[in-house]
Amino acid sequence: MNQTPSSLYIHIPFCAQKCAYCDFVSFAAKPDFRMEYMKCLTKELQMIGTKYDKPILKTIFVGGGTPSLLTVEEIEMLGQVVHENFDMTGIEEFSIEANPGTLVNEALFKWRSIGVNRISMGVQSMNDVLLKKLGRIHTSEVVRSSFATLRECDFDNINLDIMFGLPDQTYEDMMDTVEKIIELGPEHVSAYSLKIEEGTPFDRLVDEEKIHLPDEDEDRKMYHGLVKRLSEAGYGQYEISNFAKEGLPCNHNLVYWKGQPYFAAGMAAHGYVDGVRIGNHMDFESYKTDIQDGKFPEATREVIDQDDAAFEYIMLGLRLNEGVDVVEYNSLYKRDIEKDFKSVIKMQVESGALEIVAGFMRLTEYGRDIANVVIAEFLD
Amino acid sequence: MSNRQDKIRNFSIIAHIDHGKSTLADRLIEKTGLLTLREMQDQIMDTMDLERERGITIKLNTTRLIYTAKDGEEYTLNLIDTPGHVDFTYEVSRSLAACEGAVLVVDATQGVEAQTLANVHLADQQGLEILPVLNKIDLPSARPDEIRAEIEDVIGIVADHAPEVSAKSGLNIEDVLELIVNDVPHPTGDEKEPLKALIFDTVYDPYKGIVASVRIFDGTVKKGDTMMMMSTGVTFEVVEVGVYSPSPVPLPMIQAGDVGYITGSIKDVKHCQVGDTITLKNNPTAEALPGYKKATPMVYCGLYPAEGESYDAIRDALEKLQLNDAALSFEPETSVALGFGFRCGFLGLLHLEIMQERLEREFDLDIIATAPGVIYRVTKTDGEVIFVQNPSNLPEPTEITKMEEPIVDAKIYIPSEYVGNVMELCQQRRGSMNHMDYLDEKRVMLDYQLPLNEVIYDFFDALKTKTRGYGSLDYEFNGYVESDLVKMDILLNKENIDAFSMIVHKSKAASRGRQICDRLKDVIPRHQFVIPIQAAIGNKVIARETIKALRKDVLAKCYGGDISRKKKLLNKQKEGKKRMRQMGNVEVPQQAFLTVLKFDEEK
């Protein structure tokens, strides 16, 4: 994809404290450091804007860490550089991630003023005991009040993140959280199965057998339970872990799943520009040094050729419930998917994991459970 | 009769493993000035890496030493190195037939052990003069007088003048050289008689073809002669003759009493057989030399190309290995599960393992080996008696009148405190005791009759474990015995995988079946359907495990930063699959075969 990206991801790596399961680049940061970081980020955004001649943006996503921790001053800085260096006239979706309990009205209004029209808030669970175990900084009550605050500040496009398969979590626990979420009435819900990442406190606890995780069958029961309940409540599943009210998916994320390009700014941010997947430096020193030298802070680069892109199209496309548009795939990559992968498709259709309906190749409910296996079959 | 032969001594060094045979050989070479210390790598005679790794000699190597003795005379000492493992008694006997004497090295801290005796027996059979030498005399735990007594009592040879040496430090090495000069009889052939040369080893050289290591008993041979192999009558022109010093040194001729080599652009190993006699076409000798004991393979396994590996490459490699190893036998066979491969015969499990490693390392081949097995003698209902190596060739039970399995006479040497443990082990392996001897207050020799198929897997390892490493073993084929044997099959997803079939004793079938099913369950990955693993005898299932269907394999989050990492993981997953073998609709990793092959002691 060599078109100029119309999506931008910005990374704010600050957090009040680290959650037990988190393996993102995030940490508690002192004000001096934050200012330094914001200055570098500003410069980087300028560099992008300059290189691509004030590109038109449709979606922006500010992730972290906890972007909602930014001060009014910092938000102002960010807003200014974005508006100065990018064409914001056609902006459709400008999201930020927030943590319950970190919301400050002045900051929220500031976000609104620079164009933010969507908030993604991490809830994980409405069970206070569980929240503590996870190392979250809030209770369920705080979630409610934060949600109310967001509505008060006129945010009419809110996503709430929940997790299932948590230690000592029961099916009933989880469904209870789902009910409470539905009660709050966000526009979008993301529900993730807990993954124990190497090097996290949870990883150690699992090794030491101090925490008990639900087994596979329980995990799947929870997943299918919440998919069904959310669907009944009007949140149609459109991606493996994402559910939205009619017409309100996260457009920025859709860019990822459709294999489209996007800019990246900030430490540890990832971009996909001019056919190259870029990973920015994970440590501040390297990030800062490159930017000060006027260089893009790239730590890793991966050139995506036609074959890579073709596979990614399937890998990411199958994550969406609608699946992969066969005609579009064939025309984009000059291939014939039903011929090239004849036996794979036959086998997976027979096994009940895959189906081709109305020109779309997609995973079934069962297929979503073993998506990795099915997707791997499409590797050359 | 010339007095040239008076100055020649042809000898071997024999010993139990690690008693210092190779180190002594190195010292002798060093002492006679052939190589400087710096030129010598440790254990120079063990040239192959594999051998060095395992601390054992596999290939034979000979070398000529020139030694000026205390009497002022110059002697030619021909040293022939020999392997020291119980599987290779055949190779030992070959080199011994080329000698007149054998230096018996005994570790002064360990005493007489299994292969000490086995080697002495072989040397005796060849009528050699056996000269004991006590090694490792420098160690504080050395007890020379006791060991001397042991040698006299157990072996029955006089040892009071046995030199006490340290091969490691070089102490008293001249005494060994003097011993050889004084006590090894010199050869007494006649160089004017027709040529009589014994082939005791062959080596394949890419330029010279097959090189025959020979001991000349009578006659003379030189470049340009036409030599004849007595067993086949095939003739070759002699291209080169010489001696090993230790590298080959061409000479104008070699004669009666000498040990050396002959090359004749021989390409086919069948034309240069170990044990054969070489003579001259124009003046052939009347009688060939008595042949060696023909190497009989005792353990078999199937060797197959792994996924993507070339069948021809394996065949070529086996042919090359066979050039240097007459004990290796192979013939083509097929398996429903594994396709086209070979059934290979080995002297024992060590031989098998070493061959497999050589194929993998030296020839860079990806091979699958089926479980090793022995040859069974089957009497059919129609009276026919057949030998079965491949379990898949076993006739239907209804066609079998009786089945017999090979048994061995095993001599097990252990410290006395482990007698109970070891007797229990032998019992578990369906052994029956012949007798038990106390070698001294601390050591015992157990003589057991054991089925060979109970010995070839991991008996040696179990023995070592049960005796904290002090046990040693020597065994010899001792005929066939009728036994209650059955063919056990392994079914994956209801399909019989012939490569996993084994012939086992009825009493062992259930436990072995359970073990295999258990192991396969750990090694075969989950599929999108349930996989039953079954061990069966005929239609009767005797053990079963089940691999659950894959329930979950999905990445919850896949956003911008996750994409590259995810692709890498999927690629890795796919790579892993490439090393799988499709059996029916079950993908089986290659290590599954090893799993079935290697057995640990039952828990």
mmCIF file of C-alpha atoms in Angstrom, chain A residues 172-359:
data_model
loop_
_atom_site.group_PDB
_atom_site.id
_atom_site.type_symbol
_atom_site.label_atom_id
_atom_site.label_comp_id
_atom_site.label_asym_id
_atom_site.label_seq_id
_atom_site.Cartn_x
_atom_site.Cartn_y
_atom_site.Cartn_z
ATOM 1 C CA GLU A 172 -21.071 -15.750 36.616
ATOM 2 C CA ASP A 173 -18.587 -13.062 37.677
ATOM 3 C CA MET A 174 -17.846 -12.304 34.099
ATOM 4 C CA MET A 175 -21.446 -12.242 32.947
ATOM 5 C CA ASP A 176 -22.192 -9.927 35.835
ATOM 6 C CA THR A 177 -19.552 -7.518 34.561
ATOM 7 C CA VAL A 178 -21.067 -7.735 31.098
ATOM 8 C CA GLU A 179 -24.496 -6.842 32.509
ATOM 9 C CA LYS A 180 -23.083 -3.853 34.320
ATOM 10 C CA ILE A 181 -21.353 -2.694 31.193
ATOM 11 C CA ILE A 182 -24.532 -3.006 29.168
ATOM 12 C CA GLU A 183 -26.277 -1.035 31.892
ATOM 13 C CA LEU A 184 -23.823 1.805 31.505
ATOM 14 C CA GLY A 185 -24.553 1.832 27.786
ATOM 15 C CA PRO A 186 -21.309 2.637 25.950
ATOM 16 C CA GLU A 187 -21.279 2.698 22.152
ATOM 17 C CA HIS A 188 -18.553 0.056 21.863
ATOM 18 C CA VAL A 189 -17.137 -2.808 23.942
ATOM 19 C CA SER A 190 -13.817 -4.637 23.597
ATOM 20 C CA ALA A 191 -13.555 -7.955 25.425
ATOM 21 C CA TYR A 192 -10.140 -9.616 25.707
ATOM 22 C CA SER A 193 -9.112 -13.023 26.917
ATOM 23 C CA LEU A 194 -6.336 -12.589 29.456
ATOM 24 C CA LYS A 195 -2.972 -13.465 27.992
ATOM 25 C CA ILE A 196 -0.122 -14.073 30.383
ATOM 26 C CA GLU A 197 2.798 -12.210 28.883
ATOM 27 C CA GLU A 198 6.368 -13.160 29.647
ATOM 28 C CA GLY A 199 8.051 -11.029 32.247
ATOM 29 C CA THR A 200 4.907 -9.624 33.831
ATOM 30 C CA PRO A 201 4.088 -10.098 37.532
ATOM 31 C CA PHE A 202 1.256 -12.379 36.467
ATOM 32 C CA ASP A 203 3.681 -14.539 34.568
ATOM 33 C CA ARG A 204 5.659 -15.132 37.718
ATOM 34 C CA LEU A 205 2.583 -15.796 39.788
ATOM 35 C CA VAL A 206 1.388 -18.382 37.293
ATOM 36 C CA ASP A 207 4.814 -20.049 37.338
ATOM 37 C CA GLU A 208 4.744 -20.139 41.100
ATOM 38 C CA GLU A 209 1.228 -21.496 40.876
ATOM 39 C CA LYS A 210 -0.051 -18.724 43.100
ATOM 40 C CA ILE A 211 -2.907 -17.843 40.785
ATOM 41 C CA HIS A 212 -5.400 -20.122 39.168
ATOM 42 C CA LEU A 213 -6.619 -19.363 35.670
ATOM 43 C CA PRO A 214 -9.776 -20.725 34.112
ATOM 44 C CA ASP A 215 -9.062 -23.612 31.773
ATOM 45 C CA GLU A 216 -9.657 -23.592 28.044
ATOM 46 C CA ASP A 217 -13.220 -24.823 28.215
ATOM 47 C CA GLU A 218 -14.203 -22.239 30.810
ATOM 48 C CA ASP A 219 -12.463 -19.548 28.796
ATOM 49 C CA ARG A 220 -14.410 -20.431 25.680
ATOM 50 C CA LYS A 221 -17.631 -20.662 27.622
ATOM 51 C CA MET A 222 -17.069 -17.123 28.873
ATOM 52 C CA TYR A 223 -16.219 -15.898 25.402
ATOM 53 C CA HIS A 224 -19.235 -17.351 23.714
ATOM 54 C CA GLY A 225 -21.411 -16.272 26.629
ATOM 55 C CA LEU A 226 -20.421 -12.672 26.313
ATOM 56 C CA VAL A 227 -20.625 -12.653 22.530
ATOM 57 C CA LYS A 228 -24.203 -13.819 22.758
ATOM 58 C CA ARG A 229 -25.206 -11.453 25.540
ATOM 59 C CA LEU A 230 -23.616 -8.449 23.918
ATOM 60 C CA SER A 231 -25.288 -9.284 20.658
ATOM 61 C CA GLU A 232 -28.668 -9.477 22.348
ATOM 62 C CA ALA A 233 -27.967 -6.073 23.856
ATOM 63 C CA GLY A 234 -27.264 -4.510 20.471
ATOM 64 C CA TYR A 235 -23.488 -4.790 20.411
ATOM 65 C CA GLY A 236 -22.827 -6.709 17.232
ATOM 66 C CA GLN A 237 -19.495 -8.511 17.129
ATOM 67 C CA TYR A 238 -17.462 -7.220 14.199
ATOM 68 C CA GLU A 239 -14.007 -8.470 15.166
ATOM 69 C CA ILE A 240 -12.689 -11.291 17.343
ATOM 70 C CA SER A 241 -12.587 -9.065 20.417
ATOM 71 C CA ASN A 242 -14.650 -6.059 19.370
ATOM 72 C CA PHE A 243 -18.374 -5.259 19.615
ATOM 73 C CA ALA A 244 -20.249 -2.127 18.601
ATOM 74 C CA LYS A 245 -23.666 -0.611 18.339
ATOM 75 C CA GLU A 246 -24.924 -0.197 14.830
ATOM 76 C CA GLY A 247 -22.508 1.893 12.725
ATOM 77 C CA LEU A 248 -20.053 2.596 15.517
ATOM 78 C CA PRO A 249 -16.983 0.363 15.090
ATOM 79 C CA CYS A 250 -13.555 1.802 15.849
ATOM 80 C CA ASN A 251 -12.560 3.158 12.455
ATOM 81 C CA HIS A 252 -8.950 3.555 13.419
ATOM 82 C CA ASN A 253 -8.615 -0.121 14.269
ATOM 83 C CA LEU A 254 -10.386 -1.074 11.068
ATOM 84 C CA VAL A 255 -7.434 0.512 9.287
ATOM 85 C CA TYR A 256 -5.207 -2.127 10.894
ATOM 86 C CA TRP A 257 -7.462 -4.992 10.049
ATOM 87 C CA LYS A 258 -7.875 -3.926 6.458
ATOM 88 C CA GLY A 259 -4.129 -3.737 5.949
ATOM 89 C CA GLN A 260 -4.200 0.007 5.308
ATOM 90 C CA PRO A 261 -1.269 2.311 6.143
ATOM 91 C CA TYR A 262 -0.927 4.528 9.232
ATOM 92 C CA PHE A 263 1.560 6.954 10.746
ATOM 93 C CA ALA A 264 3.147 6.401 14.148
ATOM 94 C CA ALA A 265 4.539 8.885 16.653
ATOM 95 C CA GLY A 266 6.009 8.307 20.081
ATOM 96 C CA MET A 267 8.124 5.733 21.876
ATOM 97 C CA ALA A 268 7.289 2.132 20.981
ATOM 98 C CA ALA A 269 4.725 3.279 18.431
ATOM 99 C CA HIS A 270 4.242 1.191 15.288
ATOM 100 C CA GLY A 271 3.527 2.524 11.831
ATOM 101 C CA TYR A 272 2.925 1.190 8.352
ATOM 102 C CA VAL A 273 4.066 3.699 5.745
ATOM 103 C CA ASP A 274 5.240 3.328 2.133
ATOM 104 C CA GLY A 275 5.025 -0.436 2.358
ATOM 105 C CA VAL A 276 7.232 -0.645 5.430
ATOM 106 C CA ARG A 277 6.200 -1.669 8.923
ATOM 107 C CA ILE A 278 8.071 0.515 11.383
ATOM 108 C CA GLY A 279 8.663 0.086 15.098
ATOM 109 C CA ASN A 280 9.856 3.092 17.046
ATOM 110 C CA HIS A 281 12.446 2.812 19.800
ATOM 111 C CA MET A 282 11.275 1.232 23.023
ATOM 112 C CA ASP A 283 13.649 3.227 25.194
ATOM 113 C CA PHE A 284 13.635 6.949 25.695
ATOM 114 C CA GLU A 285 17.333 7.588 25.192
ATOM 115 C CA SER A 286 17.399 6.186 21.675
ATOM 116 C CA TYR A 287 14.091 7.817 20.855
ATOM 117 C CA LYS A 288 15.317 11.197 22.032
ATOM 118 C CA THR A 289 18.701 10.950 20.358
ATOM 119 C CA ASP A 290 17.262 10.189 16.937
ATOM 120 C CA ILE A 291 14.706 12.977 17.143
ATOM 121 C CA GLN A 292 17.267 15.487 18.285
ATOM 122 C CA ASP A 293 19.340 14.504 15.285
ATOM 123 C CA GLY A 294 16.352 15.160 13.033
ATOM 124 C CA LYS A 295 15.932 11.465 12.289
ATOM 125 C CA PHE A 296 12.808 9.359 12.519
ATOM 126 C CA PRO A 297 13.167 7.215 15.683
ATOM 127 C CA GLU A 298 12.896 3.868 13.932
ATOM 128 C CA ALA A 299 14.201 0.836 15.768
ATOM 129 C CA THR A 300 12.858 -1.810 13.403
ATOM 130 C CA ARG A 301 11.808 -1.828 9.777
ATOM 131 C CA GLU A 302 10.110 -4.595 7.880
ATOM 132 C CA VAL A 303 9.559 -4.246 4.170
ATOM 133 C CA ILE A 304 6.241 -5.706 3.161
ATOM 134 C CA ASP A 305 6.281 -7.069 -0.349
ATOM 135 C CA GLN A 306 3.253 -8.186 -2.337
ATOM 136 C CA ASP A 307 3.340 -11.717 -0.932
ATOM 137 C CA ASP A 308 3.619 -10.470 2.652
ATOM 138 C CA ALA A 309 0.802 -8.025 2.063
ATOM 139 C CA ALA A 310 -1.360 -10.734 0.566
ATOM 140 C CA PHE A 311 -0.917 -12.943 3.589
ATOM 141 C CA GLU A 312 -1.496 -10.060 5.997
ATOM 142 C CA TYR A 313 -4.687 -9.236 4.186
ATOM 143 C CA ILE A 314 -5.967 -12.682 5.107
ATOM 144 C CA MET A 315 -4.407 -12.786 8.568
ATOM 145 C CA LEU A 316 -6.036 -9.519 9.558
ATOM 146 C CA GLY A 317 -9.139 -9.783 7.411
ATOM 147 C CA LEU A 318 -10.197 -13.077 8.970
ATOM 148 C CA ARG A 319 -10.259 -11.372 12.352
ATOM 149 C CA LEU A 320 -13.284 -9.412 11.151
ATOM 150 C CA ASN A 321 -16.601 -11.208 11.300
ATOM 151 C CA GLU A 322 -17.331 -10.169 7.743
ATOM 152 C CA GLY A 323 -14.059 -11.812 6.685
ATOM 153 C CA VAL A 324 -12.058 -11.322 3.536
ATOM 154 C CA ASP A 325 -13.546 -9.922 0.341
ATOM 155 C CA VAL A 326 -12.457 -12.581 -2.155
ATOM 156 C CA VAL A 327 -12.824 -10.431 -5.251
ATOM 157 C CA GLU A 328 -10.923 -7.552 -3.709
ATOM 158 C CA TYR A 329 -8.131 -9.854 -2.533
ATOM 159 C CA ASN A 330 -7.839 -11.502 -5.939
ATOM 160 C CA SER A 331 -7.704 -8.170 -7.737
ATOM 161 C CA LEU A 332 -5.299 -6.480 -5.308
ATOM 162 C CA TYR A 333 -2.810 -9.312 -5.329
ATOM 163 C CA LYS A 334 -3.403 -10.811 -8.777
ATOM 164 C CA ARG A 335 -4.241 -14.164 -7.229
ATOM 165 C CA ASP A 336 -7.067 -16.649 -7.140
ATOM 166 C CA ILE A 337 -7.552 -17.532 -3.517
ATOM 167 C CA GLU A 338 -9.954 -20.392 -4.111
ATOM 168 C CA LYS A 339 -7.517 -22.008 -6.479
ATOM 169 C CA ASP A 340 -4.272 -21.259 -4.621
ATOM 170 C CA PHE A 341 -5.601 -22.559 -1.338
ATOM 171 C CA LYS A 342 -8.052 -25.084 -2.655
ATOM 172 C CA SER A 343 -7.181 -27.917 -0.273
ATOM 173 C CA VAL A 344 -6.751 -25.679 2.757
ATOM 174 C CA ILE A 345 -10.147 -24.106 2.179
ATOM 175 C CA LYS A 346 -11.759 -27.462 1.561
ATOM 176 C CA MET A 347 -10.341 -28.903 4.765
ATOM 177 C CA GLN A 348 -11.254 -25.927 6.900
ATOM 178 C CA VAL A 349 -14.734 -25.678 5.460
ATOM 179 C CA GLU A 350 -15.212 -29.371 6.160
ATOM 180 C CA SER A 351 -13.925 -28.969 9.674
ATOM 181 C CA GLY A 352 -16.484 -26.236 10.189
ATOM 182 C CA ALA A 353 -14.018 -23.443 10.837
ATOM 183 C CA LEU A 354 -14.347 -21.523 7.599
ATOM 184 C CA GLU A 355 -17.115 -20.538 5.224
ATOM 185 C CA ILE A 356 -17.436 -18.602 1.995
ATOM 186 C CA VAL A 357 -20.686 -16.674 1.797
ATOM 187 C CA ALA A 358 -21.647 -14.004 -0.721
ATOM 188 C CA GLY A 359 -18.085 -13.506 -1.876
#
